[in-house]
Short mmCIF file of C-alpha atoms in Angstrom, two decimals:
data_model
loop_
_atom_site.label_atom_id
_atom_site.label_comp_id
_atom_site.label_asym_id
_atom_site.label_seq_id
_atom_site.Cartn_x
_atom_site.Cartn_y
_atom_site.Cartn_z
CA UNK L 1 43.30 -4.16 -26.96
CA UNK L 2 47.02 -3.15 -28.00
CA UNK L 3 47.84 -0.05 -26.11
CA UNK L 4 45.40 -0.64 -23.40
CA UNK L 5 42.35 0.55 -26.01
CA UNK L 6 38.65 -1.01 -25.14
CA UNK L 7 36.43 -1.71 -27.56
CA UNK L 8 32.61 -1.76 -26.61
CA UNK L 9 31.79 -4.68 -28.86
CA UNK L 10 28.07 -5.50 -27.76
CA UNK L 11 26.53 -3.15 -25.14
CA UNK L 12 23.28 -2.88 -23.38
CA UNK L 13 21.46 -5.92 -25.55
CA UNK L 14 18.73 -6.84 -24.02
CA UNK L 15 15.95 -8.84 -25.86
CA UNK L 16 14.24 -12.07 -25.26
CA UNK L 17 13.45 -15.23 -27.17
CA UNK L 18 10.86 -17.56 -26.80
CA UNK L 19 10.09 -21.41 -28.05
CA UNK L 20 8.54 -21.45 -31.33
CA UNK L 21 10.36 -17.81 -32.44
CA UNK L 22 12.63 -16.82 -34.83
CA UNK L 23 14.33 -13.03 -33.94
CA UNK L 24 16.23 -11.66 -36.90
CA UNK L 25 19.31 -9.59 -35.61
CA UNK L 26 20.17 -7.14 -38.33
CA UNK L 27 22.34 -4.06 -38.91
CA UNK L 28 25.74 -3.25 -40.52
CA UNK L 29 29.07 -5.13 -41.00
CA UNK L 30 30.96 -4.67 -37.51
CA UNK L 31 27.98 -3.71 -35.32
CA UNK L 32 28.30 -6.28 -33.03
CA UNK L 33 26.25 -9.02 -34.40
CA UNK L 34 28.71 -11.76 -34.29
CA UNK L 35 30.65 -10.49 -31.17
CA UNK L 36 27.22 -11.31 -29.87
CA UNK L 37 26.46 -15.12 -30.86
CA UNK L 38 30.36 -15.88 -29.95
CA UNK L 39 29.60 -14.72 -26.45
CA UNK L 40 26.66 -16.60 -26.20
CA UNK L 41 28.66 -19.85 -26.96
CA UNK L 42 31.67 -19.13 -24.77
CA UNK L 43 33.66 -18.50 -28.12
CA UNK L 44 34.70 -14.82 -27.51
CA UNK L 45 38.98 -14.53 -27.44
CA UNK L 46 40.93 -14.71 -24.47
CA UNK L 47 40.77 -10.77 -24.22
CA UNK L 48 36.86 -9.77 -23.83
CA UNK L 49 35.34 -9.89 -20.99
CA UNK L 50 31.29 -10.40 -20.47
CA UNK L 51 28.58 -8.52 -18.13
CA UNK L 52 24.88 -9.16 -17.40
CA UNK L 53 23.62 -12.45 -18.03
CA UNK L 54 22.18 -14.63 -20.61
CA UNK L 55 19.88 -17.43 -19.15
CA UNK L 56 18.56 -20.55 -21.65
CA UNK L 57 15.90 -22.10 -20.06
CA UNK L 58 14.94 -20.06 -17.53
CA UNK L 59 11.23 -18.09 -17.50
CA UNK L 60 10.21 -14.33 -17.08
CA UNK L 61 13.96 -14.24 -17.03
CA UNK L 62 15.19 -15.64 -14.03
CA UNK L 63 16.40 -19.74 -13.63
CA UNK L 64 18.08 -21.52 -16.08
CA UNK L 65 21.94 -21.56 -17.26
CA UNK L 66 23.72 -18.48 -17.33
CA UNK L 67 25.49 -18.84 -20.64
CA UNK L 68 28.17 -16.12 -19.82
CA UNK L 69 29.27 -17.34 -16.30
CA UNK L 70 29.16 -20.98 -17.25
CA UNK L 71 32.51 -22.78 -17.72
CA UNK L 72 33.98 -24.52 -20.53
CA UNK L 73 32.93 -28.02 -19.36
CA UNK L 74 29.79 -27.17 -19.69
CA UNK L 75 29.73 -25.56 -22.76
CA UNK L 76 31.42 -27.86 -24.00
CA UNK L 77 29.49 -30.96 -22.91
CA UNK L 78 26.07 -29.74 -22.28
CA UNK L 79 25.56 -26.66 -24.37
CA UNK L 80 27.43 -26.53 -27.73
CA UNK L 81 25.65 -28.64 -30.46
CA UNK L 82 23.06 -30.32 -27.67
CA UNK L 83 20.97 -27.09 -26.45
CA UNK L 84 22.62 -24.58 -28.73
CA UNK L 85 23.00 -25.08 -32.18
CA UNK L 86 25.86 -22.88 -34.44
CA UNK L 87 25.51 -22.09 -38.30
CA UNK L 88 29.00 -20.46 -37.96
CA UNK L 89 29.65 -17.03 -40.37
CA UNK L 90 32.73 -18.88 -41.55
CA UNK L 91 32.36 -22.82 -42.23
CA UNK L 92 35.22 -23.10 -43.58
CA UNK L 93 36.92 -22.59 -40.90
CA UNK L 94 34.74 -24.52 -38.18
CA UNK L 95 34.70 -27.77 -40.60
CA UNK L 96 37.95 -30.04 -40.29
CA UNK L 97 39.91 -29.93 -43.11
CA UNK L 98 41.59 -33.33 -42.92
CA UNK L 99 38.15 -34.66 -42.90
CA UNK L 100 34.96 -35.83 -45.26
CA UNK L 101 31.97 -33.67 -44.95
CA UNK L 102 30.57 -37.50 -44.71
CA UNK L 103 33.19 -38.11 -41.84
CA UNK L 104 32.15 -35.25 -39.88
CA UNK L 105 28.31 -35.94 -39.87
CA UNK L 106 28.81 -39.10 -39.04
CA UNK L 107 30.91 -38.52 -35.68
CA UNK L 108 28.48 -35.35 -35.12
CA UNK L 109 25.51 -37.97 -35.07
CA UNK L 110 26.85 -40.33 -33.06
CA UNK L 111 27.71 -37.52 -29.99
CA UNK L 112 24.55 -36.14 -30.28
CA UNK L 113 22.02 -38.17 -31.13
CA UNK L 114 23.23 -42.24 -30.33
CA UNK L 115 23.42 -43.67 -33.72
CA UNK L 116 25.46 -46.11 -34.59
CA UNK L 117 26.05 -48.28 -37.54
CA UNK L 118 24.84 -49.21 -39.95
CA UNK L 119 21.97 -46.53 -39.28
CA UNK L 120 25.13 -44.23 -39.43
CA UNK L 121 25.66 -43.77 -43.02
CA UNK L 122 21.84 -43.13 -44.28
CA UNK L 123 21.29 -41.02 -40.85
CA UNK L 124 24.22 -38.77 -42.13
CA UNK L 125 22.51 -38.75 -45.95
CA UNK L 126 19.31 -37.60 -44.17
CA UNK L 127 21.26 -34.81 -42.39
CA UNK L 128 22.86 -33.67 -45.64
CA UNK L 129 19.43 -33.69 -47.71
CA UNK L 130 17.67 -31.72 -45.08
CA UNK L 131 20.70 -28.80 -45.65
CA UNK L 132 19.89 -29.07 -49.48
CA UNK L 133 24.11 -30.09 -49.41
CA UNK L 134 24.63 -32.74 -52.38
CA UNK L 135 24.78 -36.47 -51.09
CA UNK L 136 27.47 -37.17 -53.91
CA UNK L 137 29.66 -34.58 -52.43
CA UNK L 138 29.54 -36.16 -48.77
CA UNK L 139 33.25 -37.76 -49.59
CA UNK L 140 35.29 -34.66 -50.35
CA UNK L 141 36.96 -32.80 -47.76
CA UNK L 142 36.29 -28.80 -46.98
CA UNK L 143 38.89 -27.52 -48.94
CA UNK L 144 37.03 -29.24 -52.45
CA UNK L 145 33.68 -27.41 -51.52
CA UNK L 146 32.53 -23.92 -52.95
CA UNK L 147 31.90 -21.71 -50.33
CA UNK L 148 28.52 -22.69 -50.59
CA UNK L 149 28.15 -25.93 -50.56
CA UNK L 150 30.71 -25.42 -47.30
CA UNK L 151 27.73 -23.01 -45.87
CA UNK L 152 25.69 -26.15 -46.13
CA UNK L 153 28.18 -28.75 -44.97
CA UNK L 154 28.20 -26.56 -41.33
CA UNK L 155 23.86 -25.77 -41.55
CA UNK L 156 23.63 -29.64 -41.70
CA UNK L 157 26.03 -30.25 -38.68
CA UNK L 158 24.77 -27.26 -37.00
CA UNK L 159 20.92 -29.26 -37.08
CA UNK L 160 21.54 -32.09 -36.30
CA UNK L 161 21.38 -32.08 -32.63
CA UNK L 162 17.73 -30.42 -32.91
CA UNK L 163 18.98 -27.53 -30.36
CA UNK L 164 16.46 -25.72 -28.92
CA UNK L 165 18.06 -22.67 -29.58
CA UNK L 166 19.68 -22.55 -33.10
CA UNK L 167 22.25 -19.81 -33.97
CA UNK L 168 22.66 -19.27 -37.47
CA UNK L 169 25.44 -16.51 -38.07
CA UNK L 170 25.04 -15.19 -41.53
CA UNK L 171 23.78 -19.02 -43.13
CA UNK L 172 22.87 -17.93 -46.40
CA UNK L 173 27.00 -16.19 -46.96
CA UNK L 174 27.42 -17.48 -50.80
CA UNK L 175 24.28 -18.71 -51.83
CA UNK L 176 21.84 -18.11 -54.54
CA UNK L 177 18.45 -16.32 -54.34
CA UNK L 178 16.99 -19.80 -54.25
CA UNK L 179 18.88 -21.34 -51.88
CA UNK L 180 18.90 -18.25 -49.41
CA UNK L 181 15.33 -19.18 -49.68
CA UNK L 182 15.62 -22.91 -49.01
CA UNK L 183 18.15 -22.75 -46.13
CA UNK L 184 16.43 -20.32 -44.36
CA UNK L 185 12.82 -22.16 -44.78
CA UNK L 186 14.74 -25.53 -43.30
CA UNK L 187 15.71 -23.41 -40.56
CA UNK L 188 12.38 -21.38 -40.01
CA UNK L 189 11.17 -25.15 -40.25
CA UNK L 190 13.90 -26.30 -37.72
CA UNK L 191 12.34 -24.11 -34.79
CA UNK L 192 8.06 -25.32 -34.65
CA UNK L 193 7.00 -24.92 -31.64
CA UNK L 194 9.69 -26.05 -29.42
CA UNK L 195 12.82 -24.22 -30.32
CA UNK L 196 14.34 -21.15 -31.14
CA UNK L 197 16.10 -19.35 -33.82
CA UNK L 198 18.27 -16.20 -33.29
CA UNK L 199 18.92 -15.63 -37.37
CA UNK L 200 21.59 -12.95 -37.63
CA UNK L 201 22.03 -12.05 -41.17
CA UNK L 202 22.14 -8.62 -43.87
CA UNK L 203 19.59 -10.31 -46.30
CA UNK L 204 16.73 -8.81 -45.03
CA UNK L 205 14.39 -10.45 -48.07
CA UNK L 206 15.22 -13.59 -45.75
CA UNK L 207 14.54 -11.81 -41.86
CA UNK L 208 11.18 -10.62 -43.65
CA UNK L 209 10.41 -14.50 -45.47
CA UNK L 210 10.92 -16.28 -41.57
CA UNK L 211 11.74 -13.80 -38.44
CA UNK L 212 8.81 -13.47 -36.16
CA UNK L 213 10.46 -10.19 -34.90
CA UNK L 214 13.51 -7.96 -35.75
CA UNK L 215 16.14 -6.53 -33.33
CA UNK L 216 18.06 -3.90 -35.05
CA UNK L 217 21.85 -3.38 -33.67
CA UNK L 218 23.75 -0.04 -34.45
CA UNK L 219 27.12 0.35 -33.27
CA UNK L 220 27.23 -2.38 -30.50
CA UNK L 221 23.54 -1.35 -29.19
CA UNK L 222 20.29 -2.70 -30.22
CA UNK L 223 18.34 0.42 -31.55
CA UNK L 224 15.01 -1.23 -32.12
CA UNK L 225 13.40 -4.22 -31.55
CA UNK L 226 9.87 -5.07 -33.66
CA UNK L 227 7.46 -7.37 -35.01
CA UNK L 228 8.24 -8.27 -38.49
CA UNK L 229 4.54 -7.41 -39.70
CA UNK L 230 5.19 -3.84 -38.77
CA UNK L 231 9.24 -3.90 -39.54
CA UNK L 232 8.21 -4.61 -42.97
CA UNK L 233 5.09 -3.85 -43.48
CA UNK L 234 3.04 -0.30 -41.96
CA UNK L 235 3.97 1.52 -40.34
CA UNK L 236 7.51 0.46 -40.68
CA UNK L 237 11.11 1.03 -38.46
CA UNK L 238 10.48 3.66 -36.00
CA UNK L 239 14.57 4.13 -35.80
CA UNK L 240 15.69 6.59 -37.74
CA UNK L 241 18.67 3.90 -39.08
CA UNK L 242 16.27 0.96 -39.40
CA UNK L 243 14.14 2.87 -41.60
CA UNK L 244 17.31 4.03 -43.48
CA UNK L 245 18.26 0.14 -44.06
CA UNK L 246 14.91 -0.52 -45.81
CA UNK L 247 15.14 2.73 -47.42
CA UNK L 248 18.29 1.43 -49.42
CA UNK L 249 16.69 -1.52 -51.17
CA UNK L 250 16.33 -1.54 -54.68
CA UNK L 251 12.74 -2.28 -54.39
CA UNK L 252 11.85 1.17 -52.25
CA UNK L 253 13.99 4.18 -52.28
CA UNK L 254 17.70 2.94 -52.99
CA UNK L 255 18.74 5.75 -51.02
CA UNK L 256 22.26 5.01 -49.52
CA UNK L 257 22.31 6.16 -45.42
CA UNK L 258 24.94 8.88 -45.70
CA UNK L 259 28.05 8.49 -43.76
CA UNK L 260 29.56 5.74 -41.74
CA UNK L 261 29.61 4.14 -38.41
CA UNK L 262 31.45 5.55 -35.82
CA UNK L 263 34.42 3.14 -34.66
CA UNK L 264 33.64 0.74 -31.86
CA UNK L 265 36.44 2.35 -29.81
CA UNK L 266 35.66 5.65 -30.12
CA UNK L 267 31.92 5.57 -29.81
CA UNK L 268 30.37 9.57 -28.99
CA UNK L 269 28.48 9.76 -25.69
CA UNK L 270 25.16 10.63 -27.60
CA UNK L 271 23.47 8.75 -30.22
CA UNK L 272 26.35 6.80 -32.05
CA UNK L 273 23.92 7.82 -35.03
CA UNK L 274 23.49 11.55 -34.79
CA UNK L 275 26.29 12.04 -37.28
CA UNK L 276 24.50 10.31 -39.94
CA UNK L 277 20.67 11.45 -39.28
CA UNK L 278 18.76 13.73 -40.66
CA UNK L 279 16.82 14.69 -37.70
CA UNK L 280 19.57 15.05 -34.98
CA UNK L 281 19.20 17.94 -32.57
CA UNK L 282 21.07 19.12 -29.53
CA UNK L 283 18.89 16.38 -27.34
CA UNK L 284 20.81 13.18 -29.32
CA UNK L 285 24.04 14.63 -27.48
CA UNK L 286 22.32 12.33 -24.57
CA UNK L 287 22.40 8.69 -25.59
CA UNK L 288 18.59 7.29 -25.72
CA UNK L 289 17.70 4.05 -23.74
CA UNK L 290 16.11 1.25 -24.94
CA UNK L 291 12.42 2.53 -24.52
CA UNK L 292 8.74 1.03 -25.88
CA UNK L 293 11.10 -0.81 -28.45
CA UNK L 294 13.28 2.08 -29.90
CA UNK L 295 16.15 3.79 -29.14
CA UNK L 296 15.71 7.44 -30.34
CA UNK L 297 14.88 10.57 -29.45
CA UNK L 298 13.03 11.29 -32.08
CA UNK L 299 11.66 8.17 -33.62
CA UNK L 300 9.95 8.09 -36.91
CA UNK L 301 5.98 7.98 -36.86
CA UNK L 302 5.08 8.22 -40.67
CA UNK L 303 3.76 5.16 -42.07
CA UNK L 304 6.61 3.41 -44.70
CA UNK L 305 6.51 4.27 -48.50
CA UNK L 306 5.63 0.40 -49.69
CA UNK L 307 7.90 -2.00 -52.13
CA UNK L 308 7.78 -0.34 -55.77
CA UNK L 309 6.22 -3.38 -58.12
#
């Protein structure tokens, strides 16, 4: 960055994704969330640079396409829209703004899929019923939608090419209780038993209706990875700020996690959460690894206080 500063924007995630899964990646504003589906796609700015690997396709993790040493001809042509699919976190700014919602489904289907008129304009009405976005609003451009009906504009195009990995950065940003439900139900629906979801999202009402699993990231690290059943259920988080995030719902404690994050470019050699934990010693002054699905040295073992009724 400016000054020759480096942030640590993702580091250390490590997790795997199968067909027929949906992993719900969840954890503050500015944890690295984002940072993390952009680099996935090739869509990081000119200034980051990318370690490790991140295969699609391959098995046991090795073969397959290396989505972070891959070039942008083959992102472009073979990856984007055809084998991954993108609910961006900001559709307004990924739709065209000199163009129909109707205009842009359209071209969309004819790239990925073949169609061609007149299949074209009932194949795009199918696309934009199966996003719950309005068929009499397929003829204004992006700049006449609400920010919700533009959240549905981009889950449409982002389905259409059936992926099998899907992508969906925040989709339910603007919606109602009802259709946070919908959308993510058409995308839980999206994945059967040949594709994959990677939902990154706060809600986590919708990570508990459709994830299979929950990876929890804390200041550019994954903390904990978990079945839902148990995320949600008993016994519960075993990370100290997992449990916290379920601990502020309205429904169980609505108990704030004190503090705040530490900044991405000045992250403390320990536990980036010791500052805010309850249970910090002198151990978390040495960062804990990724082990048996938690990152703590003192992970929580008491079974979860359930939902009040």
């Amino acid at each position: 960055m400016r000054g020759g500063a480096h942030v640590s924007a993702v580091t250390d995630a490590r997790f795997d994704l199968a067909p027929g899964e949906c992993l719900a990646l969840v954890g503050e504003s500015g944890c690295g969330k984002s940072v993390l589906a952009s680099a996935l796609l090739g869509l990081l700015p000119g200034n980051a640079e990318t370690a490790g690997s991140a295969l699609l396709g391959g098995s046991g993790g090795q073969g397959g396409l290396d989505l972070l040493t891959a070039d942008e001809r083959t992102l472009a042509r073979t990856v984007r829209g055809r084998r991954v699919g993108l609910v961006p976190q900001s559709p307004a700014a990924h739709l065209t703004p000199v163009r129909t919602v109707r205009s842009q489904l359209e071209e969309t289907l004819r790239e990925l899929t073949g169609v061609r008129r007149p299949a074209l304009r009932p194949a795009a009405e199918a696309a934009a019923e199966r996003a719950s976005f309005p068929v009499s609003h397929l003829d204004r451009y992006p700049h006449q939608l609400s920010g919700g009906l533009a959240q549905r504009a981009a889950t449409a195009l982002a389905l259409i090419g059936d992926a099998p990995l899907l992508l969906a950065d925040e989709p339910t940003t603007g919606l109602d209780r009802e259709l946070v439900d919908r959308t993510v139900d058409e995308l839980r629906r999206h994945v059967g038993d040949d594709r994959a979801l990677l939902l990154i999202t706060h809600d986590l009402a919708a990570a508990r209706r459709v994830a299979d699993r929950v990876a929890v990231m804390y200041a550019s690290r994954v903390v904990e990875i978990a079945a839902a059943a148990d995320f949600f259920g008993a016994p519960g988080p075993r990370h100290p700020y997992a449990r916290g995030l379920l601990d502020a719902l309205p429904e169980r404690e609505f108990t704030p996690i004190p503090g705040m994050p530490p900044e991405l470019s000045a992250l403390p050699d320990g536990c980036a959460f010791a500052a805010r934990c309850a249970g910090a010693d002198e151990t978390c002054a040495t960062r804990p690894a990724l082990t048996s699905g938690v990152a703590c040295h003192h992970p929580v073992t008491a079974a979860l206080e359930a939902p009040r009724a």
